[in-house]
XYZ file of N, CA, C and O in Angstrom:
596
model
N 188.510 57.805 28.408
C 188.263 56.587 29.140
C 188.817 56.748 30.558
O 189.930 57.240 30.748
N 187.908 56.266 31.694
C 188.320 56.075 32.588
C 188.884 55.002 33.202
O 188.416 53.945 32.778
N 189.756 54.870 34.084
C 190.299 53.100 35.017
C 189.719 53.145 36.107
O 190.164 53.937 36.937
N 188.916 52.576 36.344
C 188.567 52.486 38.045
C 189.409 51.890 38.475
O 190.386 51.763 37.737
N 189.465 51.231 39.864
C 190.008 50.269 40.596
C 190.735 49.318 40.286
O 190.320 49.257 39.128
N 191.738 48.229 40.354
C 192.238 47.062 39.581
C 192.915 46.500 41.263
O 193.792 46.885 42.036
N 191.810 45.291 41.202
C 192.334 44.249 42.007
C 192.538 42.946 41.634
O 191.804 42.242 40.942
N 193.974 42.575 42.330
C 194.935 41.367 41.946
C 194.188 40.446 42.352
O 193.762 41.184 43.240
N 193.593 39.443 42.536
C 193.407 38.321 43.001
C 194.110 36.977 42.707
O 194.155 36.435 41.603
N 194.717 36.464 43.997
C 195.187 34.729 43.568
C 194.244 33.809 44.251
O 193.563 33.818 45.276
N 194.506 32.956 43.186
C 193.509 31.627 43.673
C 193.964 30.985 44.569
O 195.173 30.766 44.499
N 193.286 30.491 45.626
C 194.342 29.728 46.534
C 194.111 28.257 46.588
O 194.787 27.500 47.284
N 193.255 27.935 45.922
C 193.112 26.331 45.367
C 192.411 25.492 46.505
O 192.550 24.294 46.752
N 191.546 26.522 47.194
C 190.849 25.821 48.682
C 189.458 26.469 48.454
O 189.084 26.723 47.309
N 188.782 26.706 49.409
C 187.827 27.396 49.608
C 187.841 27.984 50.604
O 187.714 27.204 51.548
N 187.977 29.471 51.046
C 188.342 30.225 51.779
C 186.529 30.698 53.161
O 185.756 29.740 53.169
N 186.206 31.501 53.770
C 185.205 31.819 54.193
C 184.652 33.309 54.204
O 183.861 33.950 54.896
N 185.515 33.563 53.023
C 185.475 35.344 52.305
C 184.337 35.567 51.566
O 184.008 36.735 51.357
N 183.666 34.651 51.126
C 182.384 35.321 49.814
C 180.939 35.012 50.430
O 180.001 35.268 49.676
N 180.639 34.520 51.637
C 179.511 34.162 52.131
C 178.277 35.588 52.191
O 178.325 36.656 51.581
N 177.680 35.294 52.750
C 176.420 36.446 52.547
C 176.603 37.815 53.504
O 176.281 39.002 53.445
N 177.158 37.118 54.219
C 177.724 37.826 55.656
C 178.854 38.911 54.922
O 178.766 40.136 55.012
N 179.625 38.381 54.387
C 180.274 39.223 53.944
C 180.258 40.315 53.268
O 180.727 41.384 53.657
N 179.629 40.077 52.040
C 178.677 40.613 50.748
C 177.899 41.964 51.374
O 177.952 43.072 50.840
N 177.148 41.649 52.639
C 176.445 42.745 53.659
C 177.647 43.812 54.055
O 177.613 45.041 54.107
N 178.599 42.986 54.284
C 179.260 43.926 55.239
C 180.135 44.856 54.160
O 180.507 45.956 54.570
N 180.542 44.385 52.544
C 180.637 45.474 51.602
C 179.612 46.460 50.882
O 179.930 47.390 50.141
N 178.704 46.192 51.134
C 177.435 46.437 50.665
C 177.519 48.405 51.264
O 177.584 48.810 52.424
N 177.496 48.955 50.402
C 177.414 50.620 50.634
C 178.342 51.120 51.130
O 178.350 52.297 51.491
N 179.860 49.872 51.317
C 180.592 51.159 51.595
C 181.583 51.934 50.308
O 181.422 52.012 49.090
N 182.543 52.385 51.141
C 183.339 52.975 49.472
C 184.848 52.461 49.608
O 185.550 52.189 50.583
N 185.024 52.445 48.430
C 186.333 51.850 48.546
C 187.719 52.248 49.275
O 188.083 53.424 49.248
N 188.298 51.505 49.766
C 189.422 51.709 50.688
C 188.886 51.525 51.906
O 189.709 51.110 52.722
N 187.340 51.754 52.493
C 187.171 51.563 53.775
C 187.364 50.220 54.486
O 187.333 50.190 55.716
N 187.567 49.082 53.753
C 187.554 47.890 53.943
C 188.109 47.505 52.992
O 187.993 48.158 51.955
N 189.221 45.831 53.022
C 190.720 45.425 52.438
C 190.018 45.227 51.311
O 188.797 45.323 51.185
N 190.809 44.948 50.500
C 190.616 44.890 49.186
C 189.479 43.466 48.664
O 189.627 42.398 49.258
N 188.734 43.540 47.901
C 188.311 42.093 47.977
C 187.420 42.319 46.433
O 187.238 43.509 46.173
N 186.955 41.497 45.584
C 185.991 41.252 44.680
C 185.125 42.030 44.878
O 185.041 42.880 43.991
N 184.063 42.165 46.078
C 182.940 42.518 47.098
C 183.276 44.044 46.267
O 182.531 44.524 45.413
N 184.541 44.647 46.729
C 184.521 46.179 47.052
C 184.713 46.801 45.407
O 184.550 47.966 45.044
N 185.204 45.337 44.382
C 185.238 46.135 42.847
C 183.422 46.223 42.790
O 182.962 47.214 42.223
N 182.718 45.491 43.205
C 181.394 45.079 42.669
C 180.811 46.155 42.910
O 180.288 46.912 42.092
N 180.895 46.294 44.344
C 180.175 47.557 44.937
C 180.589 48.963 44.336
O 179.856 49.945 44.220
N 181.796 48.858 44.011
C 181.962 50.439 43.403
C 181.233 50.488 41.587
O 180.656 51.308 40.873
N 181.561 49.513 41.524
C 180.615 49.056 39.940
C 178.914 49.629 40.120
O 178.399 50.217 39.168
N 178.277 49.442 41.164
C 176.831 48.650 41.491
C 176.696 50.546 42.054
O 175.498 50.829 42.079
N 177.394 51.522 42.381
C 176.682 52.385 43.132
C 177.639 53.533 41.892
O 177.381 54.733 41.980
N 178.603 53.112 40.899
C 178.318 54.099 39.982
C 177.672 54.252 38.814
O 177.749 55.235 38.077
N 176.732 52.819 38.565
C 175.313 52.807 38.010
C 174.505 53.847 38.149
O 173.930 54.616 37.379
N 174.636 53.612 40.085
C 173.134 53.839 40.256
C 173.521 55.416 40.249
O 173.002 55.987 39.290
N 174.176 56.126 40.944
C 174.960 57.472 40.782
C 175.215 58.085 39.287
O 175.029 59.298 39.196
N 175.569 57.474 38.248
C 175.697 58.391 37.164
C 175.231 58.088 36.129
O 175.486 58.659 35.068
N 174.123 56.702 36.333
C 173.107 56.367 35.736
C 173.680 55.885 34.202
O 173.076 56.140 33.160
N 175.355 54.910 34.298
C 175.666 54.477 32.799
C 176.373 53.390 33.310
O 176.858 53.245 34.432
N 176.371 52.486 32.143
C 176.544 51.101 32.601
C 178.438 51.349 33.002
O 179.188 52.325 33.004
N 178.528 50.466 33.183
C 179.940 49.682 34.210
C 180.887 48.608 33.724
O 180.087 47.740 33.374
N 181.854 48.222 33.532
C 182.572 47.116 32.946
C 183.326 46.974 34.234
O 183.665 47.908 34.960
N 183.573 45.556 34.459
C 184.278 44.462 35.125
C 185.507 44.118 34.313
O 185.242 44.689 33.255
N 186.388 43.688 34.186
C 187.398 43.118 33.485
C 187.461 42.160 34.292
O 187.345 42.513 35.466
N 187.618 40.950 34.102
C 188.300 39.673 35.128
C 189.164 38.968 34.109
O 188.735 38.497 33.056
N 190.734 38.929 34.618
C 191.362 38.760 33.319
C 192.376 37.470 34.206
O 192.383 37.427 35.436
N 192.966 36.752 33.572
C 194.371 36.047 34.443
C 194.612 34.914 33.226
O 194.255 35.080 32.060
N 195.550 33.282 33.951
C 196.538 32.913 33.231
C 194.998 31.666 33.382
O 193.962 31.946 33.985
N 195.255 30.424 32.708
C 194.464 29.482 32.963
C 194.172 29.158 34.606
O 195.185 29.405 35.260
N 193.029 28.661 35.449
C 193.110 28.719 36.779
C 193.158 29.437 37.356
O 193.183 29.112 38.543
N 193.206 30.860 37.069
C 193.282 31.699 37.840
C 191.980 32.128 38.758
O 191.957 33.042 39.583
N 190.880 31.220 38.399
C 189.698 31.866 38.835
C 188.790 32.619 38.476
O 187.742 32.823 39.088
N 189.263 33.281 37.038
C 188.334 33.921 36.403
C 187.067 33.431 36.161
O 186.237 34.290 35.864
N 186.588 31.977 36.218
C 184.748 32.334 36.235
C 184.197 32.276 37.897
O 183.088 32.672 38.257
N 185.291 31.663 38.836
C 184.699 31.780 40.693
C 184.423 33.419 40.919
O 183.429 33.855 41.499
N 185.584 34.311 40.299
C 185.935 35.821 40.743
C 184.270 36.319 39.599
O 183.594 37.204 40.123
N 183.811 35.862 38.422
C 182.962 36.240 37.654
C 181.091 35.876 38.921
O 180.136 36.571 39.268
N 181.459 34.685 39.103
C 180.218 34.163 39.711
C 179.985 34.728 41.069
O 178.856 34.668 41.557
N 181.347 35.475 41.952
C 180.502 36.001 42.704
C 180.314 37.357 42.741
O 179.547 37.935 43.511
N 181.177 37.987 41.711
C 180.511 39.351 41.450
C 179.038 39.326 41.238
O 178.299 40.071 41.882
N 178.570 38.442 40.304
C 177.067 37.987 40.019
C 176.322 38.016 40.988
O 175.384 38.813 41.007
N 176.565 37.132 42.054
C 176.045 36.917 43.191
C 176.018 38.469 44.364
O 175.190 38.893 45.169
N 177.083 38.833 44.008
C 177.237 40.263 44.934
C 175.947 41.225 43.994
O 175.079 41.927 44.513
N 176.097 41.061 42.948
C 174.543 41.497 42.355
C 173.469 41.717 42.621
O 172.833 42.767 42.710
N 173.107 40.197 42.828
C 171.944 39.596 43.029
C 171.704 40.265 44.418
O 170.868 41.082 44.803
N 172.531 39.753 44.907
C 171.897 40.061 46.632
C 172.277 41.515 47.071
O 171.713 41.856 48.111
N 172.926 42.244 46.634
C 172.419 43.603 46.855
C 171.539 44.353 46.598
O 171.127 45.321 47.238
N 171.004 43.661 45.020
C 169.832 44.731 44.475
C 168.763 44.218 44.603
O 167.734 44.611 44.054
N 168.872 43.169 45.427
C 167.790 42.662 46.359
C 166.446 42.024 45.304
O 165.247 41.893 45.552
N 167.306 41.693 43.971
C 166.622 40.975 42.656
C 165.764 40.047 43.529
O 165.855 39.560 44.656
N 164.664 40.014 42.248
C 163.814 39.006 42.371
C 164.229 37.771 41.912
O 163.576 36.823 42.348
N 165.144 37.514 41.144
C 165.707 36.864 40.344
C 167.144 36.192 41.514
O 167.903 35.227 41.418
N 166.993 37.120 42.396
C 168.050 36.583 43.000
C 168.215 35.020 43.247
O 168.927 34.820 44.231
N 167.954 34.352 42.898
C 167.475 32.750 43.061
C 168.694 31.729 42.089
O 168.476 30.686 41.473
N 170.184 32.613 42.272
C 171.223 31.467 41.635
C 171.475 32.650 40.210
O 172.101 32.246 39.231
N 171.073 33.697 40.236
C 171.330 34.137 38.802
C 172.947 33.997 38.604
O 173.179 33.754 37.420
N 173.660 34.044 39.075
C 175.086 33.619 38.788
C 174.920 31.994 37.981
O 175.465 31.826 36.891
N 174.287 31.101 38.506
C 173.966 29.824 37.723
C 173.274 29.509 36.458
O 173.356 28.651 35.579
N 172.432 30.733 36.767
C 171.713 30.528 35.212
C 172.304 31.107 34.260
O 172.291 30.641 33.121
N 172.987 32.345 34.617
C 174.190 33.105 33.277
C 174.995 32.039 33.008
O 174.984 31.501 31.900
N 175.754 31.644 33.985
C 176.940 31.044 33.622
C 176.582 29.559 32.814
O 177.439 28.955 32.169
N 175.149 29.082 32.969
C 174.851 28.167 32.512
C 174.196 28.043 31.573
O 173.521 27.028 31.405
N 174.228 29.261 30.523
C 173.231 29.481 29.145
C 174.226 28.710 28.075
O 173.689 28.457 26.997
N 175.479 28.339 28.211
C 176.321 28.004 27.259
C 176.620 26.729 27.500
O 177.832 26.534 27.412
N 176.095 25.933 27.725
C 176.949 24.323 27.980
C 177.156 23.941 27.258
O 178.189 23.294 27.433
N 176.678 23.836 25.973
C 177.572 23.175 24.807
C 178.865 23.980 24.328
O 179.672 23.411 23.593
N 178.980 24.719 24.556
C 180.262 25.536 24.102
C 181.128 25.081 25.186
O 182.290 24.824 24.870
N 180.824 24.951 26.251
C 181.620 24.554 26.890
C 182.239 23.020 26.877
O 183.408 22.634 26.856
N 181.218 22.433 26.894
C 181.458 20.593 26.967
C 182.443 20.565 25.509
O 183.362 19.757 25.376
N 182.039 21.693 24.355
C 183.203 21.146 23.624
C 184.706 22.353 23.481
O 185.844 22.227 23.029
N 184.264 23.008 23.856
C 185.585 23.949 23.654
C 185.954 24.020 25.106
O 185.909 25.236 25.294
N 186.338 23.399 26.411
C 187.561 23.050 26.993
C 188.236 21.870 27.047
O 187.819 20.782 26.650
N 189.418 22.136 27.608
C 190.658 21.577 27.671
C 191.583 21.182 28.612
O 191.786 22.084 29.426
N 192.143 20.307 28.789
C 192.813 20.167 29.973
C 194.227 20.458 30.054
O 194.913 19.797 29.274
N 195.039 21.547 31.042
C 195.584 21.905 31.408
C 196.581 21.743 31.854
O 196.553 20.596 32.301
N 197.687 22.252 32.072
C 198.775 21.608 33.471
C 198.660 22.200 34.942
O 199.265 21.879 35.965
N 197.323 23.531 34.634
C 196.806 23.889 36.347
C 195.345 23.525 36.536
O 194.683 23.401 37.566
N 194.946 23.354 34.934
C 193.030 23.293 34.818
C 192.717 21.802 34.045
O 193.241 21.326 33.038
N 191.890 21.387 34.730
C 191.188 19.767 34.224
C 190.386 20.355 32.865
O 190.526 20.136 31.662
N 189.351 21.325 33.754
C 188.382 21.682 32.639
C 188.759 23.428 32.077
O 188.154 24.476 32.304
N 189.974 23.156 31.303
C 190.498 24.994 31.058
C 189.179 25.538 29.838
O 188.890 24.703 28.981
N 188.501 26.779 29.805
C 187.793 26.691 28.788
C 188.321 27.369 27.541
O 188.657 28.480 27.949
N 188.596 27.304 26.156
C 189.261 27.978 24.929
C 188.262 29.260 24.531
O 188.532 29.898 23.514
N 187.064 29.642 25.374
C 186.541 30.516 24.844
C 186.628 31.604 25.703
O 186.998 31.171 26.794
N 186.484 32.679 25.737
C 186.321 34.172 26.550
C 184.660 34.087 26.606
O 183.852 33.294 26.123
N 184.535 35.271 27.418
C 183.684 35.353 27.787
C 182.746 36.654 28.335
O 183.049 36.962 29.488
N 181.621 37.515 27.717
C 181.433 38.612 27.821
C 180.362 38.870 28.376
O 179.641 39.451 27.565
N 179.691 38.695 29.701
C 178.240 38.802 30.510
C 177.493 40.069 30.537
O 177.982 41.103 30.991
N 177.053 40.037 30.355
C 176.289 41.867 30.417
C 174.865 41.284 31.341
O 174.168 40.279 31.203
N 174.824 42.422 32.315
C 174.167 41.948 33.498
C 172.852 43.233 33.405
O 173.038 44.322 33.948
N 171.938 43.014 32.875
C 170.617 44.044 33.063
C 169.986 44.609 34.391
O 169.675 43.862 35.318
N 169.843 45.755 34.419
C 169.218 46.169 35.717
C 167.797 47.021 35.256
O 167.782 47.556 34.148
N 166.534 47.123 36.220
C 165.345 48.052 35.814
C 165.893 49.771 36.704
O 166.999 50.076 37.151
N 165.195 50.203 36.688
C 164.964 51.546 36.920
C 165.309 52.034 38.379
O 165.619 53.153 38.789
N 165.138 50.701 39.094
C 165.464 49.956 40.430
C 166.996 49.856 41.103
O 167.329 50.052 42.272
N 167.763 49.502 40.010
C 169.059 48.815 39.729
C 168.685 47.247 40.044
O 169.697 46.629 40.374
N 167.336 46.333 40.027
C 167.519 45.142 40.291
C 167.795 44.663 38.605
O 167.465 45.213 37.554
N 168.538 43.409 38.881
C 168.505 42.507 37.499
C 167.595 42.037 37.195
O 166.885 41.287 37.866
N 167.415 42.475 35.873
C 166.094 41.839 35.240
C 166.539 40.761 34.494
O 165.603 40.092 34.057
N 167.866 40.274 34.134
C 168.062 39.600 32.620
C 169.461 39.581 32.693
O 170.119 40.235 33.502
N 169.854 38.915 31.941
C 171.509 38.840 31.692
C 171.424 37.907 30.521
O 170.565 37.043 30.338
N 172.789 38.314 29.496
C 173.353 37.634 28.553
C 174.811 37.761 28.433
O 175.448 38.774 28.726
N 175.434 36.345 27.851
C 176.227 35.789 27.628
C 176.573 35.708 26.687
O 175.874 35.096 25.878
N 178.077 36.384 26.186
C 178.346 35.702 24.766
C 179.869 34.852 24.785
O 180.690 34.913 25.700
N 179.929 34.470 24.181
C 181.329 33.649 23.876
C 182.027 34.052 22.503
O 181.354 34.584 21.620
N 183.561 33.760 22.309
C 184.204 34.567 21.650
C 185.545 33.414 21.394
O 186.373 33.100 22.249
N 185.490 32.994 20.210
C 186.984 31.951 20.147
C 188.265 32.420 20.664
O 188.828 33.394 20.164
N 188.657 31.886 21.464
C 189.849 31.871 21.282
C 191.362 31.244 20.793
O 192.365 31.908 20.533
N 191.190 29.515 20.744
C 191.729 28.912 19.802
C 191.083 28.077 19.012
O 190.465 27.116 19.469
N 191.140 28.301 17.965
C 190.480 27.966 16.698
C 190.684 26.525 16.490
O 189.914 25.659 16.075
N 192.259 26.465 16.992
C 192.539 24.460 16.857
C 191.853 23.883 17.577
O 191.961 22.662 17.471
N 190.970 24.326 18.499
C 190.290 23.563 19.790
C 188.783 22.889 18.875
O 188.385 21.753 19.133
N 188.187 23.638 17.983
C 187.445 23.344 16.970
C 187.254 22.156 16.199
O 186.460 22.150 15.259
């Protein structure tokens, strides 16, 4: 097994002007270390050792409740979309993340950092054609507290 990369991210509980499209371009083909650390630069090293050694890729996005793990999930998605210049590019971060709403409306919880904390994990597998564009994506969910049930 290999480790790629592992970047820290904190939430900063605002909305910053780091994930816009502009940005996304300006990580777009390069390699890592050439530019600070950011989401953008795990995606991109994900997205060009696809296409380079032609086998899929894992993301980990891991932290405490609040930490951001589905914002840091949705714009890897989005760094997706708009690099591989999908046809689909049209919100596919919205439609993955939005195949599960009933699991959600009943398995979260409220928090002492999260209103809406969710009790389930969460495992996206993101399809690409021959292209590297996304054709498809699925979602699964995975208990994590059973008392939430």
């Amino acid at each position: 097994m290999v480790v790629g990369i592992i970047l820290v991210a904190i939430n900063p509980y605002k909305q910053l002007p780091i994930y816009g499209d502009a940005i996304i371009h300006a990580y777009s083909g390069q390699n890592v270390g050439d530019m600070d650390p950011h989401i953008f630069a795990v995606a991109e090293e994900a997205y060009k050792q696809m296409a380079r050694n032609n086998k899929n890729q894992s993301i980990i996005v891991s932290g405490e409740s609040g930490a951001g793990k589905t914002v840091s999930a949705r714009y890897t998605m989005r760094y997706f979309a708009t690099v591989s210049k999908s046809s689909s590019n049209a919100h596919v971060e919205d439609k993955v993340l939005a195949s599960n709403p009933i699991t959600e409306a009943v398995g979260n919880a409220k928090t002492t950092r999260n209103d809406n904390s969710s009790r389930f994990g969460k495992y996206t597998e993101i399809s690409f054609d021959q292209n590297y564009q996304i054709i498809g994506a699925n979602m699964r969910t995975y208990l994590l507290e059973k008392s939430r049930v």
